[in-house]
């Protein structure tokens, strides 16, 4: 194992509905807030993993089903159980910052990890590896570091006949 | 980005389609017709004197057929001419001030072009239809269907 305990990175570790066995993490700098369940408005013709649009402090937030995005599966048919929380994150698509959110299970926690740490294979091979920076071993557990910047570059885009859409980047 | 003072107020007709509230900008509306009866009596009959393609908004936006209850047909004018939007219910006209208008983020993809903006109404967001884009999209789908079944 290669470690350097002189420097550390701060991650928020969490798990998500529909993929509870997979421990995920996001750099703490990308996390804006964890909030109670949000009112989500469905947006027709959005990518399949997009649950809809919501507001956070008066600003629009795209709410996604992260499990569906990571696995390429269908979004949850029951995406709004009362016990869930939502993680609000900042991401950059192209050159523009955007706010996105997704449901998480309770029990998320901030953790300090050595900046040099052993990488690990993704525990579920069916995952879309583009949406992970890496997977790491931490205290015997595999944690996937989520890469939100590529979420919306994923090929699962909706082509809309009659609508010409300029490229984002 | 939320609304700024440069965005003019938008008057719109709130409608229900597929169980969701949407808004039809008033400046695109020619006429609103209450359609009595069951689902067999659809909008094309209501607009008999002015034939127009009929769009079941519930099916187009939500993938479910209209409820067949309290149907209304709204004749809207887009760049491709007049279309009839069939909706499940209509509500009193409202005005969305600039401060309540929210542009959809570009990362949401093509959907962004089908809606002018989202309007904050109490706790919920209402998507305002971009009639030009919506009717062009519908015309394109109809053409594809026609080509596939011709």
PDB file of C-alpha atoms in Angstrom:
ATOM      1  CA  UNK A   1       0.000   0.000   0.000  1.00  0.00           C
ATOM      2  CA  UNK A   2       1.314   3.442  -0.848  1.00  0.00           C
ATOM      3  CA  UNK A   3       0.364   6.122   1.651  1.00  0.00           C
ATOM      4  CA  UNK A   4       1.565   9.547   2.576  1.00  0.00           C
ATOM      5  CA  UNK A   5      -0.032  10.697   5.805  1.00  0.00           C
ATOM      6  CA  UNK A   6       1.559  14.132   5.663  1.00  0.00           C
ATOM      7  CA  UNK A   7      -1.264  15.412   3.470  1.00  0.00           C
ATOM      8  CA  UNK A   8      -4.883  14.454   3.415  1.00  0.00           C
ATOM      9  CA  UNK A   9      -7.930  14.971   1.263  1.00  0.00           C
ATOM     10  CA  UNK A  10     -11.392  15.522   2.654  1.00  0.00           C
ATOM     11  CA  UNK A  11     -14.190  13.472   1.198  1.00  0.00           C
ATOM     12  CA  UNK A  12     -17.850  13.129   1.903  1.00  0.00           C
ATOM     13  CA  UNK A  13     -18.639   9.407   1.946  1.00  0.00           C
ATOM     14  CA  UNK A  14     -22.212   8.397   1.256  1.00  0.00           C
ATOM     15  CA  UNK A  15     -24.406   5.695  -0.195  1.00  0.00           C
ATOM     16  CA  UNK A  16     -27.403   6.011  -2.450  1.00  0.00           C
ATOM     17  CA  UNK A  17     -30.755   4.306  -2.853  1.00  0.00           C
ATOM     18  CA  UNK A  18     -30.812   1.428  -5.365  1.00  0.00           C
ATOM     19  CA  UNK A  19     -27.045   0.917  -4.950  1.00  0.00           C
ATOM     20  CA  UNK A  20     -26.714   0.717  -1.163  1.00  0.00           C
ATOM     21  CA  UNK A  21     -23.844  -1.792  -1.294  1.00  0.00           C
ATOM     22  CA  UNK A  22     -21.620   0.672  -3.091  1.00  0.00           C
ATOM     23  CA  UNK A  23     -19.837   3.221  -0.927  1.00  0.00           C
ATOM     24  CA  UNK A  24     -19.330   6.474  -2.830  1.00  0.00           C
ATOM     25  CA  UNK A  25     -17.457   9.659  -2.107  1.00  0.00           C
ATOM     26  CA  UNK A  26     -17.232  13.199  -3.361  1.00  0.00           C
ATOM     27  CA  UNK A  27     -14.562  15.797  -2.623  1.00  0.00           C
ATOM     28  CA  UNK A  28     -15.887  17.906   0.200  1.00  0.00           C
ATOM     29  CA  UNK A  29     -15.193  21.049  -1.819  1.00  0.00           C
ATOM     30  CA  UNK A  30     -17.850  19.943  -4.312  1.00  0.00           C
ATOM     31  CA  UNK A  31     -20.508  19.490  -1.644  1.00  0.00           C
ATOM     32  CA  UNK A  32     -22.740  22.482  -1.054  1.00  0.00           C
ATOM     33  CA  UNK A  33     -25.251  21.104   1.403  1.00  0.00           C
ATOM     34  CA  UNK A  34     -27.231  18.069   2.489  1.00  0.00           C
ATOM     35  CA  UNK A  35     -30.898  18.944   2.650  1.00  0.00           C
ATOM     36  CA  UNK A  36     -34.200  17.259   3.516  1.00  0.00           C
ATOM     37  CA  UNK A  37     -36.278  15.803   0.648  1.00  0.00           C
ATOM     38  CA  UNK A  38     -36.806  18.368  -2.099  1.00  0.00           C
ATOM     39  CA  UNK A  39     -39.833  19.163  -4.204  1.00  0.00           C
ATOM     40  CA  UNK A  40     -38.830  17.948  -7.680  1.00  0.00           C
ATOM     41  CA  UNK A  41     -40.545  18.985 -10.905  1.00  0.00           C
ATOM     42  CA  UNK A  42     -40.294  16.439 -13.693  1.00  0.00           C
ATOM     43  CA  UNK A  43     -38.813  17.839 -16.915  1.00  0.00           C
ATOM     44  CA  UNK A  44     -40.017  16.005 -20.033  1.00  0.00           C
ATOM     45  CA  UNK A  45     -37.356  15.052 -22.599  1.00  0.00           C
ATOM     46  CA  UNK A  46     -34.517  15.378 -20.094  1.00  0.00           C
ATOM     47  CA  UNK A  47     -31.913  12.573 -20.041  1.00  0.00           C
ATOM     48  CA  UNK A  48     -33.333   9.416 -18.471  1.00  0.00           C
ATOM     49  CA  UNK A  49     -31.322   9.690 -15.281  1.00  0.00           C
ATOM     50  CA  UNK A  50     -32.602  13.227 -14.626  1.00  0.00           C
ATOM     51  CA  UNK A  51     -35.397  13.175 -12.049  1.00  0.00           C
ATOM     52  CA  UNK A  52     -36.245  16.808 -12.595  1.00  0.00           C
ATOM     53  CA  UNK A  53     -35.686  20.365 -11.527  1.00  0.00           C
ATOM     54  CA  UNK A  54     -35.716  21.827  -8.062  1.00  0.00           C
ATOM     55  CA  UNK A  55     -34.755  25.037  -6.338  1.00  0.00           C
ATOM     56  CA  UNK A  56     -32.037  25.500  -3.774  1.00  0.00           C
ATOM     57  CA  UNK A  57     -31.801  28.968  -2.268  1.00  0.00           C
ATOM     58  CA  UNK A  58     -33.669  30.339  -5.270  1.00  0.00           C
ATOM     59  CA  UNK A  59     -31.327  28.776  -7.829  1.00  0.00           C
ATOM     60  CA  UNK A  60     -32.189  25.902 -10.182  1.00  0.00           C
ATOM     61  CA  UNK A  61     -30.795  22.493  -9.330  1.00  0.00           C
ATOM     62  CA  UNK A  62     -30.908  19.472 -11.622  1.00  0.00           C
ATOM     63  CA  UNK A  63     -31.956  16.484  -9.543  1.00  0.00           C
ATOM     64  CA  UNK A  64     -30.620  13.164 -10.790  1.00  0.00           C
ATOM     65  CA  UNK A  65     -30.913   9.497  -9.905  1.00  0.00           C
ATOM     66  CA  UNK A  66     -27.210   8.838  -9.413  1.00  0.00           C
ATOM     67  CA  UNK A  67     -27.683   5.071  -9.334  1.00  0.00           C
ATOM     68  CA  UNK A  68     -29.321   5.184 -12.761  1.00  0.00           C
ATOM     69  CA  UNK A  69     -26.548   7.421 -14.104  1.00  0.00           C
ATOM     70  CA  UNK A  70     -23.780   5.186 -12.783  1.00  0.00           C
ATOM     71  CA  UNK A  71     -25.326   1.907 -13.819  1.00  0.00           C
ATOM     72  CA  UNK A  72     -27.060   2.979 -16.994  1.00  0.00           C
ATOM     73  CA  UNK A  73     -30.251   1.503 -15.595  1.00  0.00           C
ATOM     74  CA  UNK A  74     -33.695   2.953 -15.382  1.00  0.00           C
ATOM     75  CA  UNK A  75     -34.406   5.668 -12.838  1.00  0.00           C
ATOM     76  CA  UNK A  76     -36.147   4.588  -9.681  1.00  0.00           C
ATOM     77  CA  UNK A  77     -39.917   4.418  -9.964  1.00  0.00           C
ATOM     78  CA  UNK A  78     -40.163   5.599  -6.369  1.00  0.00           C
ATOM     79  CA  UNK A  79     -37.523   8.291  -6.210  1.00  0.00           C
ATOM     80  CA  UNK A  80     -38.848  10.323  -3.307  1.00  0.00           C
ATOM     81  CA  UNK A  81     -39.081   8.180  -0.153  1.00  0.00           C
ATOM     82  CA  UNK A  82     -39.466  10.372   2.892  1.00  0.00           C
ATOM     83  CA  UNK A  83     -36.421   9.024   4.700  1.00  0.00           C
ATOM     84  CA  UNK A  84     -33.954  10.175   2.044  1.00  0.00           C
ATOM     85  CA  UNK A  85     -31.792  13.253   2.077  1.00  0.00           C
ATOM     86  CA  UNK A  86     -30.507  15.092  -0.954  1.00  0.00           C
ATOM     87  CA  UNK A  87     -26.904  15.992  -1.564  1.00  0.00           C
ATOM     88  CA  UNK A  88     -26.435  19.305  -3.378  1.00  0.00           C
ATOM     89  CA  UNK A  89     -23.179  19.400  -5.318  1.00  0.00           C
ATOM     90  CA  UNK A  90     -21.360  21.848  -7.526  1.00  0.00           C
ATOM     91  CA  UNK A  91     -20.107  20.550 -10.837  1.00  0.00           C
ATOM     92  CA  UNK A  92     -18.529  22.082 -13.902  1.00  0.00           C
ATOM     93  CA  UNK A  93     -19.795  21.144 -17.345  1.00  0.00           C
ATOM     94  CA  UNK A  94     -17.817  22.716 -20.142  1.00  0.00           C
ATOM     95  CA  UNK A  95     -16.688  25.908 -18.482  1.00  0.00           C
ATOM     96  CA  UNK A  96     -19.853  26.565 -16.555  1.00  0.00           C
ATOM     97  CA  UNK A  97     -20.657  25.726 -12.953  1.00  0.00           C
ATOM     98  CA  UNK A  98     -23.949  23.957 -12.342  1.00  0.00           C
ATOM     99  CA  UNK A  99     -25.709  22.698  -9.276  1.00  0.00           C
ATOM    100  CA  UNK A 100     -26.921  19.128  -9.209  1.00  0.00           C
ATOM    101  CA  UNK A 101     -28.520  17.040  -6.501  1.00  0.00           C
ATOM    102  CA  UNK A 102     -29.308  13.416  -5.824  1.00  0.00           C
ATOM    103  CA  UNK A 103     -30.921  11.379  -3.057  1.00  0.00           C
ATOM    104  CA  UNK A 104     -28.586   9.795  -0.525  1.00  0.00           C
ATOM    105  CA  UNK A 105     -29.206   7.441   2.357  1.00  0.00           C
ATOM    106  CA  UNK A 106     -28.704   8.640   5.895  1.00  0.00           C
ATOM    107  CA  UNK A 107     -25.291   7.993   7.402  1.00  0.00           C
ATOM    108  CA  UNK A 108     -23.090  10.148   5.180  1.00  0.00           C
ATOM    109  CA  UNK A 109     -19.889  11.360   6.829  1.00  0.00           C
ATOM    110  CA  UNK A 110     -16.870  13.518   6.062  1.00  0.00           C
ATOM    111  CA  UNK A 111     -13.585  11.622   6.220  1.00  0.00           C
ATOM    112  CA  UNK A 112      -9.946  12.579   5.951  1.00  0.00           C
ATOM    113  CA  UNK A 113      -7.929  10.276   3.760  1.00  0.00           C
ATOM    114  CA  UNK A 114      -4.269  10.262   2.814  1.00  0.00           C
ATOM    115  CA  UNK A 115      -3.769  11.959  -0.524  1.00  0.00           C
ATOM    116  CA  UNK A 116      -1.760   8.952  -1.664  1.00  0.00           C
ATOM    117  CA  UNK A 117      -3.701   5.779  -1.199  1.00  0.00           C
ATOM    118  CA  UNK A 118      -4.068   2.405  -2.859  1.00  0.00           C
ATOM    119  CA  UNK A 119      -6.424   2.280  -5.795  1.00  0.00           C
ATOM    120  CA  UNK A 120      -8.983  -0.484  -6.116  1.00  0.00           C
ATOM    121  CA  UNK A 121     -11.095  -1.943  -8.884  1.00  0.00           C
ATOM    122  CA  UNK A 122     -14.718  -0.919  -8.957  1.00  0.00           C
ATOM    123  CA  UNK A 123     -16.645  -3.542  -6.997  1.00  0.00           C
ATOM    124  CA  UNK A 124     -19.389  -3.664  -9.595  1.00  0.00           C
ATOM    125  CA  UNK A 125     -18.062  -4.121 -13.112  1.00  0.00           C
ATOM    126  CA  UNK A 126     -21.266  -2.957 -14.753  1.00  0.00           C
ATOM    127  CA  UNK A 127     -20.633   0.567 -13.524  1.00  0.00           C
ATOM    128  CA  UNK A 128     -19.869   3.311 -15.999  1.00  0.00           C
ATOM    129  CA  UNK A 129     -16.191   3.830 -15.201  1.00  0.00           C
ATOM    130  CA  UNK A 130     -16.161   7.282 -16.842  1.00  0.00           C
ATOM    131  CA  UNK A 131     -18.213   8.548 -13.942  1.00  0.00           C
ATOM    132  CA  UNK A 132     -15.547   7.651 -11.398  1.00  0.00           C
ATOM    133  CA  UNK A 133     -12.258   9.420 -10.826  1.00  0.00           C
ATOM    134  CA  UNK A 134     -11.020   6.250  -9.147  1.00  0.00           C
ATOM    135  CA  UNK A 135     -11.847   3.656  -6.553  1.00  0.00           C
ATOM    136  CA  UNK A 136      -9.795   3.403  -3.396  1.00  0.00           C
ATOM    137  CA  UNK A 137      -9.351   1.088  -0.443  1.00  0.00           C
ATOM    138  CA  UNK A 138     -10.066   2.764   2.849  1.00  0.00           C
ATOM    139  CA  UNK A 139     -10.139   0.744   6.063  1.00  0.00           C
ATOM    140  CA  UNK A 140     -10.863  -2.424   4.153  1.00  0.00           C
ATOM    141  CA  UNK A 141     -13.673  -0.900   2.184  1.00  0.00           C
ATOM    142  CA  UNK A 142     -13.784   0.046  -1.497  1.00  0.00           C
ATOM    143  CA  UNK A 143     -14.977   3.593  -2.115  1.00  0.00           C
ATOM    144  CA  UNK A 144     -15.809   4.977  -5.555  1.00  0.00           C
ATOM    145  CA  UNK A 145     -14.872   8.625  -6.102  1.00  0.00           C
ATOM    146  CA  UNK A 146     -17.664  10.079  -8.205  1.00  0.00           C
ATOM    147  CA  UNK A 147     -16.767  12.232 -11.202  1.00  0.00           C
ATOM    148  CA  UNK A 148     -19.713  14.567 -11.685  1.00  0.00           C
ATOM    149  CA  UNK A 149     -18.162  16.560 -14.528  1.00  0.00           C
ATOM    150  CA  UNK A 150     -18.777  13.754 -17.021  1.00  0.00           C
ATOM    151  CA  UNK A 151     -22.338  13.021 -15.964  1.00  0.00           C
ATOM    152  CA  UNK A 152     -23.809  15.156 -18.703  1.00  0.00           C
ATOM    153  CA  UNK A 153     -21.359  14.093 -21.383  1.00  0.00           C
ATOM    154  CA  UNK A 154     -22.666  10.600 -21.164  1.00  0.00           C
ATOM    155  CA  UNK A 155     -24.051   9.284 -24.460  1.00  0.00           C
ATOM    156  CA  UNK A 156     -27.501   8.742 -22.979  1.00  0.00           C
ATOM    157  CA  UNK A 157     -28.756  11.990 -24.496  1.00  0.00           C
ATOM    158  CA  UNK A 158     -32.231  12.531 -25.806  1.00  0.00           C
ATOM    159  CA  UNK A 159     -32.304  13.409 -29.477  1.00  0.00           C
ATOM    160  CA  UNK A 160     -35.243  15.615 -30.135  1.00  0.00           C
ATOM    161  CA  UNK A 161     -36.450  15.691 -33.736  1.00  0.00           C
ATOM    162  CA  UNK A 162     -37.037  19.230 -34.889  1.00  0.00           C
ATOM    163  CA  UNK A 163     -34.851  20.730 -32.202  1.00  0.00           C
ATOM    164  CA  UNK A 164     -31.326  21.907 -32.936  1.00  0.00           C
ATOM    165  CA  UNK A 165     -29.237  22.010 -29.805  1.00  0.00           C
ATOM    166  CA  UNK A 166     -25.862  23.764 -29.680  1.00  0.00           C
ATOM    167  CA  UNK A 167     -23.083  21.732 -28.105  1.00  0.00           C
ATOM    168  CA  UNK A 168     -22.296  22.541 -24.513  1.00  0.00           C
ATOM    169  CA  UNK A 169     -18.573  22.329 -25.006  1.00  0.00           C
TER     170      UNK A 169
ATOM    171  CA  UNK B   1     -29.700  31.385 -13.314  1.00  0.00           C
ATOM    172  CA  UNK B   2     -32.778  32.897 -11.779  1.00  0.00           C
ATOM    173  CA  UNK B   3     -34.789  35.715 -13.294  1.00  0.00           C
ATOM    174  CA  UNK B   4     -33.316  39.133 -13.845  1.00  0.00           C
ATOM    175  CA  UNK B   5     -34.954  42.498 -14.356  1.00  0.00           C
ATOM    176  CA  UNK B   6     -34.317  42.295 -18.118  1.00  0.00           C
ATOM    177  CA  UNK B   7     -36.841  39.469 -18.488  1.00  0.00           C
ATOM    178  CA  UNK B   8     -40.341  40.742 -19.229  1.00  0.00           C
ATOM    179  CA  UNK B   9     -43.312  39.381 -17.290  1.00  0.00           C
ATOM    180  CA  UNK B  10     -45.002  36.450 -19.028  1.00  0.00           C
ATOM    181  CA  UNK B  11     -48.758  35.945 -18.864  1.00  0.00           C
ATOM    182  CA  UNK B  12     -49.666  32.302 -19.102  1.00  0.00           C
ATOM    183  CA  UNK B  13     -52.539  29.864 -18.856  1.00  0.00           C
ATOM    184  CA  UNK B  14     -51.836  27.128 -16.308  1.00  0.00           C
ATOM    185  CA  UNK B  15     -52.897  23.700 -17.581  1.00  0.00           C
ATOM    186  CA  UNK B  16     -52.752  20.119 -16.376  1.00  0.00           C
ATOM    187  CA  UNK B  17     -51.352  17.452 -18.677  1.00  0.00           C
ATOM    188  CA  UNK B  18     -50.429  13.944 -17.608  1.00  0.00           C
ATOM    189  CA  UNK B  19     -50.825  14.872 -13.972  1.00  0.00           C
ATOM    190  CA  UNK B  20     -48.368  17.765 -14.096  1.00  0.00           C
ATOM    191  CA  UNK B  21     -48.935  21.518 -14.206  1.00  0.00           C
ATOM    192  CA  UNK B  22     -47.572  23.379 -17.246  1.00  0.00           C
ATOM    193  CA  UNK B  23     -48.049  26.913 -18.543  1.00  0.00           C
ATOM    194  CA  UNK B  24     -49.062  28.045 -22.032  1.00  0.00           C
ATOM    195  CA  UNK B  25     -47.880  31.594 -22.818  1.00  0.00           C
ATOM    196  CA  UNK B  26     -50.919  33.769 -23.447  1.00  0.00           C
ATOM    197  CA  UNK B  27     -49.441  35.488 -26.505  1.00  0.00           C
ATOM    198  CA  UNK B  28     -49.514  32.180 -28.398  1.00  0.00           C
ATOM    199  CA  UNK B  29     -53.144  31.341 -27.627  1.00  0.00           C
ATOM    200  CA  UNK B  30     -55.835  31.900 -30.242  1.00  0.00           C
ATOM    201  CA  UNK B  31     -58.760  30.326 -28.415  1.00  0.00           C
ATOM    202  CA  UNK B  32     -59.552  27.951 -25.569  1.00  0.00           C
ATOM    203  CA  UNK B  33     -62.413  25.510 -26.002  1.00  0.00           C
ATOM    204  CA  UNK B  34     -64.020  23.343 -23.355  1.00  0.00           C
ATOM    205  CA  UNK B  35     -64.602  19.897 -24.821  1.00  0.00           C
ATOM    206  CA  UNK B  36     -67.640  18.217 -23.328  1.00  0.00           C
ATOM    207  CA  UNK B  37     -68.009  14.492 -23.102  1.00  0.00           C
ATOM    208  CA  UNK B  38     -65.661  11.597 -23.155  1.00  0.00           C
ATOM    209  CA  UNK B  39     -62.267  10.974 -24.661  1.00  0.00           C
ATOM    210  CA  UNK B  40     -63.936  10.077 -27.932  1.00  0.00           C
ATOM    211  CA  UNK B  41     -64.826  13.714 -28.387  1.00  0.00           C
ATOM    212  CA  UNK B  42     -61.440  15.254 -28.985  1.00  0.00           C
ATOM    213  CA  UNK B  43     -60.091  18.608 -29.935  1.00  0.00           C
ATOM    214  CA  UNK B  44     -60.238  18.292 -33.684  1.00  0.00           C
ATOM    215  CA  UNK B  45     -64.021  18.427 -33.516  1.00  0.00           C
ATOM    216  CA  UNK B  46     -63.944  21.518 -31.346  1.00  0.00           C
ATOM    217  CA  UNK B  47     -61.801  23.295 -33.941  1.00  0.00           C
ATOM    218  CA  UNK B  48     -63.874  22.102 -36.839  1.00  0.00           C
ATOM    219  CA  UNK B  49     -63.910  25.422 -38.641  1.00  0.00           C
ATOM    220  CA  UNK B  50     -60.182  25.752 -38.349  1.00  0.00           C
ATOM    221  CA  UNK B  51     -58.599  22.324 -38.824  1.00  0.00           C
ATOM    222  CA  UNK B  52     -55.352  21.957 -36.976  1.00  0.00           C
ATOM    223  CA  UNK B  53     -53.085  19.138 -35.891  1.00  0.00           C
ATOM    224  CA  UNK B  54     -54.156  18.024 -32.440  1.00  0.00           C
ATOM    225  CA  UNK B  55     -51.467  17.395 -29.852  1.00  0.00           C
ATOM    226  CA  UNK B  56     -52.370  15.321 -26.827  1.00  0.00           C
ATOM    227  CA  UNK B  57     -50.111  17.201 -24.451  1.00  0.00           C
ATOM    228  CA  UNK B  58     -50.328  14.468 -21.811  1.00  0.00           C
ATOM    229  CA  UNK B  59     -49.006  11.909 -24.244  1.00  0.00           C
ATOM    230  CA  UNK B  60     -46.361  14.149 -25.792  1.00  0.00           C
ATOM    231  CA  UNK B  61     -44.895  15.342 -22.504  1.00  0.00           C
ATOM    232  CA  UNK B  62     -45.616  12.538 -20.062  1.00  0.00           C
ATOM    233  CA  UNK B  63     -46.201   9.490 -22.217  1.00  0.00           C
ATOM    234  CA  UNK B  64     -49.693   8.889 -20.860  1.00  0.00           C
ATOM    235  CA  UNK B  65     -52.927   9.518 -22.770  1.00  0.00           C
ATOM    236  CA  UNK B  66     -55.158  12.352 -21.617  1.00  0.00           C
ATOM    237  CA  UNK B  67     -57.547  11.552 -18.796  1.00  0.00           C
ATOM    238  CA  UNK B  68     -60.701  12.013 -20.860  1.00  0.00           C
ATOM    239  CA  UNK B  69     -62.110  14.168 -18.082  1.00  0.00           C
ATOM    240  CA  UNK B  70     -62.611  17.946 -18.147  1.00  0.00           C
ATOM    241  CA  UNK B  71     -60.842  18.138 -21.500  1.00  0.00           C
ATOM    242  CA  UNK B  72     -59.947  21.492 -22.975  1.00  0.00           C
ATOM    243  CA  UNK B  73     -58.461  22.271 -26.347  1.00  0.00           C
ATOM    244  CA  UNK B  74     -56.206  25.277 -26.715  1.00  0.00           C
ATOM    245  CA  UNK B  75     -55.510  26.582 -30.203  1.00  0.00           C
ATOM    246  CA  UNK B  76     -51.966  27.926 -30.234  1.00  0.00           C
ATOM    247  CA  UNK B  77     -50.134  29.672 -33.047  1.00  0.00           C
ATOM    248  CA  UNK B  78     -46.544  28.704 -33.720  1.00  0.00           C
ATOM    249  CA  UNK B  79     -44.237  29.242 -36.679  1.00  0.00           C
ATOM    250  CA  UNK B  80     -45.637  26.113 -38.312  1.00  0.00           C
ATOM    251  CA  UNK B  81     -49.224  27.356 -38.009  1.00  0.00           C
ATOM    252  CA  UNK B  82     -52.032  26.637 -35.621  1.00  0.00           C
ATOM    253  CA  UNK B  83     -51.953  23.541 -33.443  1.00  0.00           C
ATOM    254  CA  UNK B  84     -54.562  22.326 -30.984  1.00  0.00           C
ATOM    255  CA  UNK B  85     -53.242  21.338 -27.588  1.00  0.00           C
ATOM    256  CA  UNK B  86     -55.471  18.912 -25.733  1.00  0.00           C
ATOM    257  CA  UNK B  87     -55.113  19.257 -21.968  1.00  0.00           C
ATOM    258  CA  UNK B  88     -56.856  17.823 -18.941  1.00  0.00           C
ATOM    259  CA  UNK B  89     -57.721  21.085 -17.194  1.00  0.00           C
ATOM    260  CA  UNK B  90     -57.125  24.814 -17.387  1.00  0.00           C
ATOM    261  CA  UNK B  91     -56.846  27.354 -14.587  1.00  0.00           C
ATOM    262  CA  UNK B  92     -57.107  31.144 -14.319  1.00  0.00           C
ATOM    263  CA  UNK B  93     -54.465  33.164 -16.154  1.00  0.00           C
ATOM    264  CA  UNK B  94     -51.392  34.095 -14.154  1.00  0.00           C
ATOM    265  CA  UNK B  95     -48.472  36.449 -14.636  1.00  0.00           C
ATOM    266  CA  UNK B  96     -44.905  35.312 -14.066  1.00  0.00           C
ATOM    267  CA  UNK B  97     -42.843  38.288 -12.991  1.00  0.00           C
ATOM    268  CA  UNK B  98     -39.160  38.301 -13.817  1.00  0.00           C
ATOM    269  CA  UNK B  99     -38.253  37.446 -10.244  1.00  0.00           C
ATOM    270  CA  UNK B 100     -40.196  34.162 -10.489  1.00  0.00           C
ATOM    271  CA  UNK B 101     -38.788  33.080 -13.869  1.00  0.00           C
ATOM    272  CA  UNK B 102     -36.031  30.484 -13.791  1.00  0.00           C
ATOM    273  CA  UNK B 103     -34.148  29.514 -16.921  1.00  0.00           C
ATOM    274  CA  UNK B 104     -33.521  25.800 -17.262  1.00  0.00           C
ATOM    275  CA  UNK B 105     -29.812  24.932 -17.013  1.00  0.00           C
ATOM    276  CA  UNK B 106     -28.260  24.040 -20.357  1.00  0.00           C
ATOM    277  CA  UNK B 107     -27.017  20.700 -19.047  1.00  0.00           C
ATOM    278  CA  UNK B 108     -30.557  19.401 -19.061  1.00  0.00           C
ATOM    279  CA  UNK B 109     -30.169  18.971 -22.815  1.00  0.00           C
ATOM    280  CA  UNK B 110     -32.749  19.418 -25.553  1.00  0.00           C
ATOM    281  CA  UNK B 111     -35.544  19.694 -22.991  1.00  0.00           C
ATOM    282  CA  UNK B 112     -34.296  23.175 -22.260  1.00  0.00           C
ATOM    283  CA  UNK B 113     -35.482  24.349 -25.652  1.00  0.00           C
ATOM    284  CA  UNK B 114     -39.033  23.061 -25.231  1.00  0.00           C
ATOM    285  CA  UNK B 115     -39.625  25.289 -22.238  1.00  0.00           C
ATOM    286  CA  UNK B 116     -39.210  29.039 -22.032  1.00  0.00           C
ATOM    287  CA  UNK B 117     -38.518  28.883 -18.327  1.00  0.00           C
ATOM    288  CA  UNK B 118     -39.784  27.478 -15.067  1.00  0.00           C
ATOM    289  CA  UNK B 119     -42.000  29.642 -12.931  1.00  0.00           C
ATOM    290  CA  UNK B 120     -42.087  29.371  -9.181  1.00  0.00           C
ATOM    291  CA  UNK B 121     -45.668  28.993  -7.986  1.00  0.00           C
ATOM    292  CA  UNK B 122     -45.742  28.684  -4.201  1.00  0.00           C
ATOM    293  CA  UNK B 123     -43.931  25.389  -3.511  1.00  0.00           C
ATOM    294  CA  UNK B 124     -43.863  23.988  -7.031  1.00  0.00           C
ATOM    295  CA  UNK B 125     -42.275  24.841 -10.357  1.00  0.00           C
ATOM    296  CA  UNK B 126     -44.374  25.188 -13.489  1.00  0.00           C
ATOM    297  CA  UNK B 127     -42.704  24.748 -16.875  1.00  0.00           C
ATOM    298  CA  UNK B 128     -43.802  27.273 -19.502  1.00  0.00           C
ATOM    299  CA  UNK B 129     -44.081  25.707 -22.941  1.00  0.00           C
ATOM    300  CA  UNK B 130     -42.044  27.073 -25.827  1.00  0.00           C
ATOM    301  CA  UNK B 131     -44.851  26.732 -28.345  1.00  0.00           C
ATOM    302  CA  UNK B 132     -42.677  27.286 -31.438  1.00  0.00           C
ATOM    303  CA  UNK B 133     -40.244  24.583 -30.424  1.00  0.00           C
ATOM    304  CA  UNK B 134     -42.949  22.232 -29.218  1.00  0.00           C
ATOM    305  CA  UNK B 135     -45.011  22.419 -32.394  1.00  0.00           C
ATOM    306  CA  UNK B 136     -41.911  22.020 -34.578  1.00  0.00           C
ATOM    307  CA  UNK B 137     -40.953  18.984 -32.540  1.00  0.00           C
ATOM    308  CA  UNK B 138     -44.453  17.570 -32.917  1.00  0.00           C
ATOM    309  CA  UNK B 139     -44.482  18.247 -36.683  1.00  0.00           C
ATOM    310  CA  UNK B 140     -41.149  16.477 -36.992  1.00  0.00           C
ATOM    311  CA  UNK B 141     -42.400  13.469 -35.019  1.00  0.00           C
ATOM    312  CA  UNK B 142     -45.543  13.351 -37.179  1.00  0.00           C
ATOM    313  CA  UNK B 143     -43.393  13.417 -40.320  1.00  0.00           C
ATOM    314  CA  UNK B 144     -41.236  10.582 -39.015  1.00  0.00           C
ATOM    315  CA  UNK B 145     -44.346   8.584 -38.171  1.00  0.00           C
ATOM    316  CA  UNK B 146     -45.774   9.284 -41.622  1.00  0.00           C
ATOM    317  CA  UNK B 147     -42.542   8.219 -43.348  1.00  0.00           C
ATOM    318  CA  UNK B 148     -42.379   5.066 -41.271  1.00  0.00           C
ATOM    319  CA  UNK B 149     -45.941   4.063 -42.044  1.00  0.00           C
ATOM    320  CA  UNK B 150     -46.411   5.447 -45.556  1.00  0.00           C
TER     321      UNK B 150
END
